[in-house]
Amino acid sequence: MSDDLELETLALHTGIHRSQFNEHSEAMYLTSSFVFESAAQAAARFSGDEPGNIYSRFTNPTVTAMQERLAALEGAETCIATASGMSAILACVMGLLSAGDHIIASRSLFGATVNLFSNILNRFKIETTFVSATDVEAWRSAVQANTKLLFLETPSNPLTEISDIAALSTVAKQANAWLVVDNCFCTPILQKPLALGADIVIHSATKYLDGQGRVLGGAVLGNREVLMESGIFGFLRTAGPTLSAFNAWVILKGLETLKIRMEAHSAHALDIAHWLEQQPNVTRVFYPGLPSHPQYELAKRQQATGGGIVTFEVKGGKEAAWRVIDSTRLISITANLGDAKSTLTHPATTTHGRISQEARDAAGITDGLLRIAVGLESPRDLKADLARGL
Ligand SMILES: *Cc1c(COP(=O)(O)O)cnc(C)c1O
């Protein structure tokens, strides 16, 4: 492929390896293993002397196609697909870290990521220090001799805090540590962490990359050396949190429309964020595309638009927040995001319900907070649906 193609073109034309039938749409290879021509070829494939597929826990042509397409969009040398976003994060830390290593992580992370770092990795003697997503000096002060990895999401879930990727990449380089960015909310259409100095990008492909709420998937992206030689791919092929060929195909096709979807999600979200700011029962609106966002300037520099997630706080705490949810007729009450259908969540009792009240307070997840992942419906209809409960 030529180097100077635009993202929407790459999303349609990368990763195509036609079979003998010359199909136009990509084929789906539902097979657990691959046949060898001889015992010698089997041996050569297993030893690595001959490239090629062996077994779908290692590689599969449909998964490879999806990996090539996502890598092209992120501007990454290599992509490793995983069964879910969480298994992408797990593969990353299991591949890169050992007992005794230290992680610095943003305090404003997806709830399951906080749980993984604080309640599972700590059993294997990998300690995590949680710091403010936005305070670069706090990251610098948290660096220890054994710090190996810095981990963040930007914008964060659910408060849409913006971490300065370029500034934190300097901190990571000085600490001789990897900077890992979960790019789930923006996707490569709106933000390119690798170009800003990150070493590794994580995706929950379950969200916008699929884009229609159909399958789970994830990915780790970065340069070949970090992914293939560090042990991330080795962990995946041995431990097996591999993306299925079927899910890879769904995501591969989802990527084809990613750009126009992200543009529409962003435009609808901005419209709804402006409208929410005018509502008397809404105390705060968190959206990086609003000039009232405390990091509006940084967001404008770092990402193309505000994205599709709007979080807002209603007067009256949990009761009032639940009333907004229970008064909807159109918006789905579900914890997923990045779907074509709008979804509404009460973070304090769902996605962030398993973390302690203390950690929730520190992260600013108040009882009146609601997160809407704005879909592709008409914003007029969405506003009418929200207005009922407000
Ligand atoms: C959903 C999500 C994840 C986890 O992805 P799964 O596919 O559900 O495992 C990780 N990070 C962020 C920001 C997410 O929204």
JSON list of N, CA and C and ligand atoms in Angstrom, two decimals, residues 82-89 108-113 151-157 182-185 202-207 215-218 309 335-337 351 371, ligand 1:
[
{"chain": "A", "resi": 82, "resn": "THR", "atom": "N", "xyz": [-6.66, -9.35, 20.50]},
{"chain": "A", "resi": 82, "resn": "THR", "atom": "CA", "xyz": [-6.96, -10.16, 21.69]},
{"chain": "A", "resi": 82, "resn": "THR", "atom": "C", "xyz": [-8.47, -10.33, 21.82]},
{"chain": "A", "resi": 83, "resn": "ALA", "atom": "N", "xyz": [-8.87, -11.23, 22.74]},
{"chain": "A", "resi": 83, "resn": "ALA", "atom": "CA", "xyz": [-10.28, -11.59, 22.88]},
{"chain": "A", "resi": 83, "resn": "ALA", "atom": "C", "xyz": [-11.14, -10.46, 23.41]},
{"chain": "A", "resi": 84, "resn": "SER", "atom": "N", "xyz": [-10.54, -9.50, 24.10]},
{"chain": "A", "resi": 84, "resn": "SER", "atom": "CA", "xyz": [-11.30, -8.38, 24.67]},
{"chain": "A", "resi": 84, "resn": "SER", "atom": "C", "xyz": [-10.32, -7.25, 24.96]},
{"chain": "A", "resi": 85, "resn": "GLY", "atom": "N", "xyz": [-10.84, -6.11, 25.32]},
{"chain": "A", "resi": 85, "resn": "GLY", "atom": "CA", "xyz": [-9.96, -5.00, 25.71]},
{"chain": "A", "resi": 85, "resn": "GLY", "atom": "C", "xyz": [-9.18, -5.35, 26.97]},
{"chain": "A", "resi": 86, "resn": "MET", "atom": "N", "xyz": [-9.85, -6.00, 27.93]},
{"chain": "A", "resi": 86, "resn": "MET", "atom": "CA", "xyz": [-9.15, -6.36, 29.17]},
{"chain": "A", "resi": 86, "resn": "MET", "atom": "C", "xyz": [-8.03, -7.35, 28.90]},
{"chain": "A", "resi": 87, "resn": "SER", "atom": "N", "xyz": [-8.25, -8.28, 27.96]},
{"chain": "A", "resi": 87, "resn": "SER", "atom": "CA", "xyz": [-7.16, -9.24, 27.70]},
{"chain": "A", "resi": 87, "resn": "SER", "atom": "C", "xyz": [-6.02, -8.56, 26.94]},
{"chain": "A", "resi": 88, "resn": "ALA", "atom": "N", "xyz": [-6.29, -7.45, 26.25]},
{"chain": "A", "resi": 88, "resn": "ALA", "atom": "CA", "xyz": [-5.21, -6.68, 25.63]},
{"chain": "A", "resi": 88, "resn": "ALA", "atom": "C", "xyz": [-4.33, -6.07, 26.73]},
{"chain": "A", "resi": 89, "resn": "ILE", "atom": "N", "xyz": [-5.00, -5.51, 27.77]},
{"chain": "A", "resi": 89, "resn": "ILE", "atom": "CA", "xyz": [-4.24, -4.91, 28.88]},
{"chain": "A", "resi": 89, "resn": "ILE", "atom": "C", "xyz": [-3.48, -6.00, 29.63]},
{"chain": "A", "resi": 108, "resn": "SER", "atom": "N", "xyz": [-7.95, 7.73, 36.89]},
{"chain": "A", "resi": 108, "resn": "SER", "atom": "CA", "xyz": [-9.23, 7.76, 36.17]},
{"chain": "A", "resi": 108, "resn": "SER", "atom": "C", "xyz": [-9.22, 6.73, 35.05]},
{"chain": "A", "resi": 109, "resn": "LEU", "atom": "N", "xyz": [-9.27, 5.46, 35.45]},
{"chain": "A", "resi": 109, "resn": "LEU", "atom": "CA", "xyz": [-9.27, 4.39, 34.46]},
{"chain": "A", "resi": 109, "resn": "LEU", "atom": "C", "xyz": [-10.58, 3.63, 34.51]},
{"chain": "A", "resi": 110, "resn": "PHE", "atom": "N", "xyz": [-10.84, 2.92, 33.44]},
{"chain": "A", "resi": 110, "resn": "PHE", "atom": "CA", "xyz": [-11.94, 1.95, 33.36]},
{"chain": "A", "resi": 110, "resn": "PHE", "atom": "C", "xyz": [-11.90, 1.08, 34.62]},
{"chain": "A", "resi": 111, "resn": "GLY", "atom": "N", "xyz": [-13.08, 0.83, 35.23]},
{"chain": "A", "resi": 111, "resn": "GLY", "atom": "CA", "xyz": [-13.14, 0.13, 36.52]},
{"chain": "A", "resi": 111, "resn": "GLY", "atom": "C", "xyz": [-12.40, -1.21, 36.54]},
{"chain": "A", "resi": 112, "resn": "ALA", "atom": "N", "xyz": [-12.54, -2.01, 35.49]},
{"chain": "A", "resi": 112, "resn": "ALA", "atom": "CA", "xyz": [-11.90, -3.33, 35.46]},
{"chain": "A", "resi": 112, "resn": "ALA", "atom": "C", "xyz": [-10.38, -3.20, 35.39]},
{"chain": "A", "resi": 113, "resn": "THR", "atom": "N", "xyz": [-9.90, -2.13, 34.78]},
{"chain": "A", "resi": 113, "resn": "THR", "atom": "CA", "xyz": [-8.44, -1.93, 34.70]},
{"chain": "A", "resi": 113, "resn": "THR", "atom": "C", "xyz": [-7.90, -1.62, 36.10]},
{"chain": "A", "resi": 151, "resn": "PHE", "atom": "N", "xyz": [0.54, 3.98, 32.57]},
{"chain": "A", "resi": 151, "resn": "PHE", "atom": "CA", "xyz": [-0.69, 3.57, 31.89]},
{"chain": "A", "resi": 151, "resn": "PHE", "atom": "C", "xyz": [-1.78, 4.63, 32.06]},
{"chain": "A", "resi": 152, "resn": "LEU", "atom": "N", "xyz": [-2.39, 5.02, 30.95]},
{"chain": "A", "resi": 152, "resn": "LEU", "atom": "CA", "xyz": [-3.47, 6.02, 31.02]},
{"chain": "A", "resi": 152, "resn": "LEU", "atom": "C", "xyz": [-4.52, 5.81, 29.92]},
{"chain": "A", "resi": 153, "resn": "GLU", "atom": "N", "xyz": [-5.67, 6.46, 30.15]},
{"chain": "A", "resi": 153, "resn": "GLU", "atom": "CA", "xyz": [-6.72, 6.56, 29.14]},
{"chain": "A", "resi": 153, "resn": "GLU", "atom": "C", "xyz": [-6.97, 8.04, 28.93]},
{"chain": "A", "resi": 154, "resn": "THR", "atom": "N", "xyz": [-7.13, 8.48, 27.72]},
{"chain": "A", "resi": 154, "resn": "THR", "atom": "CA", "xyz": [-7.50, 9.89, 27.50]},
{"chain": "A", "resi": 154, "resn": "THR", "atom": "C", "xyz": [-8.37, 9.99, 26.25]},
{"chain": "A", "resi": 155, "resn": "PRO", "atom": "N", "xyz": [-9.55, 10.59, 26.33]},
{"chain": "A", "resi": 155, "resn": "PRO", "atom": "CA", "xyz": [-10.19, 11.08, 27.55]},
{"chain": "A", "resi": 155, "resn": "PRO", "atom": "C", "xyz": [-10.51, 9.93, 28.48]},
{"chain": "A", "resi": 156, "resn": "SER", "atom": "N", "xyz": [-10.59, 10.23, 29.78]},
{"chain": "A", "resi": 156, "resn": "SER", "atom": "CA", "xyz": [-10.82, 9.16, 30.75]},
{"chain": "A", "resi": 156, "resn": "SER", "atom": "C", "xyz": [-12.30, 8.84, 30.84]},
{"chain": "A", "resi": 157, "resn": "ASN", "atom": "N", "xyz": [-12.56, 7.68, 31.42]},
{"chain": "A", "resi": 157, "resn": "ASN", "atom": "CA", "xyz": [-13.89, 7.16, 31.59]},
{"chain": "A", "resi": 157, "resn": "ASN", "atom": "C", "xyz": [-14.25, 7.25, 33.08]},
{"chain": "A", "resi": 182, "resn": "ASP", "atom": "N", "xyz": [-4.54, 3.71, 26.50]},
{"chain": "A", "resi": 182, "resn": "ASP", "atom": "CA", "xyz": [-5.80, 3.07, 26.10]},
{"chain": "A", "resi": 182, "resn": "ASP", "atom": "C", "xyz": [-6.54, 4.09, 25.23]},
{"chain": "A", "resi": 183, "resn": "ASN", "atom": "N", "xyz": [-6.60, 3.83, 23.93]},
{"chain": "A", "resi": 183, "resn": "ASN", "atom": "CA", "xyz": [-7.15, 4.81, 22.96]},
{"chain": "A", "resi": 183, "resn": "ASN", "atom": "C", "xyz": [-8.59, 4.50, 22.59]},
{"chain": "A", "resi": 184, "resn": "CYS", "atom": "N", "xyz": [-9.29, 3.84, 23.51]},
{"chain": "A", "resi": 184, "resn": "CYS", "atom": "CA", "xyz": [-10.65, 3.36, 23.27]},
{"chain": "A", "resi": 184, "resn": "CYS", "atom": "C", "xyz": [-11.63, 4.49, 22.92]},
{"chain": "A", "resi": 185, "resn": "PHE", "atom": "N", "xyz": [-11.58, 5.59, 23.67]},
{"chain": "A", "resi": 185, "resn": "PHE", "atom": "CA", "xyz": [-12.58, 6.65, 23.48]},
{"chain": "A", "resi": 185, "resn": "PHE", "atom": "C", "xyz": [-12.38, 7.41, 22.17]},
{"chain": "A", "resi": 202, "resn": "ILE", "atom": "N", "xyz": [-3.52, 0.57, 23.41]},
{"chain": "A", "resi": 202, "resn": "ILE", "atom": "CA", "xyz": [-4.47, -0.50, 23.75]},
{"chain": "A", "resi": 202, "resn": "ILE", "atom": "C", "xyz": [-5.83, -0.12, 23.17]},
{"chain": "A", "resi": 203, "resn": "HIS", "atom": "N", "xyz": [-6.55, -1.14, 22.68]},
{"chain": "A", "resi": 203, "resn": "HIS", "atom": "CA", "xyz": [-7.94, -0.91, 22.27]},
{"chain": "A", "resi": 203, "resn": "HIS", "atom": "C", "xyz": [-8.88, -1.94, 22.87]},
{"chain": "A", "resi": 204, "resn": "SER", "atom": "N", "xyz": [-10.04, -1.46, 23.29]},
{"chain": "A", "resi": 204, "resn": "SER", "atom": "CA", "xyz": [-11.17, -2.35, 23.44]},
{"chain": "A", "resi": 204, "resn": "SER", "atom": "C", "xyz": [-11.91, -2.23, 22.11]},
{"chain": "A", "resi": 205, "resn": "ALA", "atom": "N", "xyz": [-11.75, -3.22, 21.25]},
{"chain": "A", "resi": 205, "resn": "ALA", "atom": "CA", "xyz": [-12.41, -3.19, 19.93]},
{"chain": "A", "resi": 205, "resn": "ALA", "atom": "C", "xyz": [-13.91, -3.41, 20.06]},
{"chain": "A", "resi": 206, "resn": "THR", "atom": "N", "xyz": [-14.31, -3.83, 21.26]},
{"chain": "A", "resi": 206, "resn": "THR", "atom": "CA", "xyz": [-15.73, -4.01, 21.60]},
{"chain": "A", "resi": 206, "resn": "THR", "atom": "C", "xyz": [-16.51, -2.71, 21.39]},
{"chain": "A", "resi": 207, "resn": "LYS", "atom": "N", "xyz": [-15.83, -1.59, 21.50]},
{"chain": "A", "resi": 207, "resn": "LYS", "atom": "CA", "xyz": [-16.49, -0.30, 21.50]},
{"chain": "A", "resi": 207, "resn": "LYS", "atom": "C", "xyz": [-16.61, 0.24, 20.07]},
{"chain": "A", "resi": 215, "resn": "VAL", "atom": "N", "xyz": [-19.65, -7.67, 19.16]},
{"chain": "A", "resi": 215, "resn": "VAL", "atom": "CA", "xyz": [-18.65, -8.64, 19.61]},
{"chain": "A", "resi": 215, "resn": "VAL", "atom": "C", "xyz": [-17.65, -8.01, 20.58]},
{"chain": "A", "resi": 216, "resn": "LEU", "atom": "N", "xyz": [-16.98, -8.86, 21.34]},
{"chain": "A", "resi": 216, "resn": "LEU", "atom": "CA", "xyz": [-15.87, -8.43, 22.18]},
{"chain": "A", "resi": 216, "resn": "LEU", "atom": "C", "xyz": [-14.57, -8.59, 21.39]},
{"chain": "A", "resi": 217, "resn": "GLY", "atom": "N", "xyz": [-13.65, -7.69, 21.63]},
{"chain": "A", "resi": 217, "resn": "GLY", "atom": "CA", "xyz": [-12.34, -7.81, 21.01]},
{"chain": "A", "resi": 217, "resn": "GLY", "atom": "C", "xyz": [-11.41, -6.78, 21.59]},
{"chain": "A", "resi": 218, "resn": "GLY", "atom": "N", "xyz": [-10.12, -6.95, 21.34]},
{"chain": "A", "resi": 218, "resn": "GLY", "atom": "CA", "xyz": [-9.15, -5.98, 21.83]},
{"chain": "A", "resi": 218, "resn": "GLY", "atom": "C", "xyz": [-7.90, -6.01, 20.98]},
{"chain": "A", "resi": 309, "resn": "ILE", "atom": "N", "xyz": [-18.48, 10.60, 23.94]},
{"chain": "A", "resi": 309, "resn": "ILE", "atom": "CA", "xyz": [-18.91, 10.36, 25.32]},
{"chain": "A", "resi": 309, "resn": "ILE", "atom": "C", "xyz": [-19.14, 11.68, 26.05]},
{"chain": "A", "resi": 335, "resn": "ALA", "atom": "N", "xyz": [-24.21, -0.95, 29.86]},
{"chain": "A", "resi": 335, "resn": "ALA", "atom": "CA", "xyz": [-22.89, -0.44, 30.23]},
{"chain": "A", "resi": 335, "resn": "ALA", "atom": "C", "xyz": [-21.97, -0.31, 29.03]},
{"chain": "A", "resi": 336, "resn": "ASN", "atom": "N", "xyz": [-22.37, -0.78, 27.86]},
{"chain": "A", "resi": 336, "resn": "ASN", "atom": "CA", "xyz": [-21.46, -0.69, 26.71]},
{"chain": "A", "resi": 336, "resn": "ASN", "atom": "C", "xyz": [-21.39, 0.75, 26.21]},
{"chain": "A", "resi": 337, "resn": "LEU", "atom": "N", "xyz": [-20.41, 1.02, 25.38]},
{"chain": "A", "resi": 337, "resn": "LEU", "atom": "CA", "xyz": [-20.31, 2.33, 24.73]},
{"chain": "A", "resi": 337, "resn": "LEU", "atom": "C", "xyz": [-19.72, 2.11, 23.35]},
{"chain": "A", "resi": 351, "resn": "THR", "atom": "N", "xyz": [-20.28, 0.48, 36.29]},
{"chain": "A", "resi": 351, "resn": "THR", "atom": "CA", "xyz": [-18.89, 0.29, 35.87]},
{"chain": "A", "resi": 351, "resn": "THR", "atom": "C", "xyz": [-17.89, 0.55, 37.00]},
{"chain": "A", "resi": 371, "resn": "ARG", "atom": "N", "xyz": [-23.34, 8.88, 32.43]},
{"chain": "A", "resi": 371, "resn": "ARG", "atom": "CA", "xyz": [-22.50, 8.89, 31.23]},
{"chain": "A", "resi": 371, "resn": "ARG", "atom": "C", "xyz": [-23.35, 8.47, 30.04]},
{"chain": "B", "resi": 1, "resn": "LIG", "atom": "C1", "xyz": [-14.54, -1.30, 27.75]},
{"chain": "B", "resi": 1, "resn": "LIG", "atom": "C2", "xyz": [-13.22, -0.74, 28.04]},
{"chain": "B", "resi": 1, "resn": "LIG", "atom": "C3", "xyz": [-12.13, -1.58, 28.32]},
{"chain": "B", "resi": 1, "resn": "LIG", "atom": "C4", "xyz": [-12.27, -3.08, 28.39]},
{"chain": "B", "resi": 1, "resn": "LIG", "atom": "O1", "xyz": [-12.65, -3.65, 27.19]},
{"chain": "B", "resi": 1, "resn": "LIG", "atom": "P1", "xyz": [-13.47, -5.04, 27.07]},
{"chain": "B", "resi": 1, "resn": "LIG", "atom": "O2", "xyz": [-13.51, -5.26, 25.61]},
{"chain": "B", "resi": 1, "resn": "LIG", "atom": "O3", "xyz": [-14.79, -4.84, 27.71]},
{"chain": "B", "resi": 1, "resn": "LIG", "atom": "O4", "xyz": [-12.66, -6.07, 27.80]},
{"chain": "B", "resi": 1, "resn": "LIG", "atom": "C5", "xyz": [-10.90, -0.99, 28.54]},
{"chain": "B", "resi": 1, "resn": "LIG", "atom": "N1", "xyz": [-10.75, 0.35, 28.51]},
{"chain": "B", "resi": 1, "resn": "LIG", "atom": "C6", "xyz": [-11.77, 1.18, 28.25]},
{"chain": "B", "resi": 1, "resn": "LIG", "atom": "C7", "xyz": [-11.54, 2.64, 28.22]},
{"chain": "B", "resi": 1, "resn": "LIG", "atom": "C8", "xyz": [-13.04, 0.68, 28.00]},
{"chain": "B", "resi": 1, "resn": "LIG", "atom": "O5", "xyz": [-14.05, 1.51, 27.78]}
]
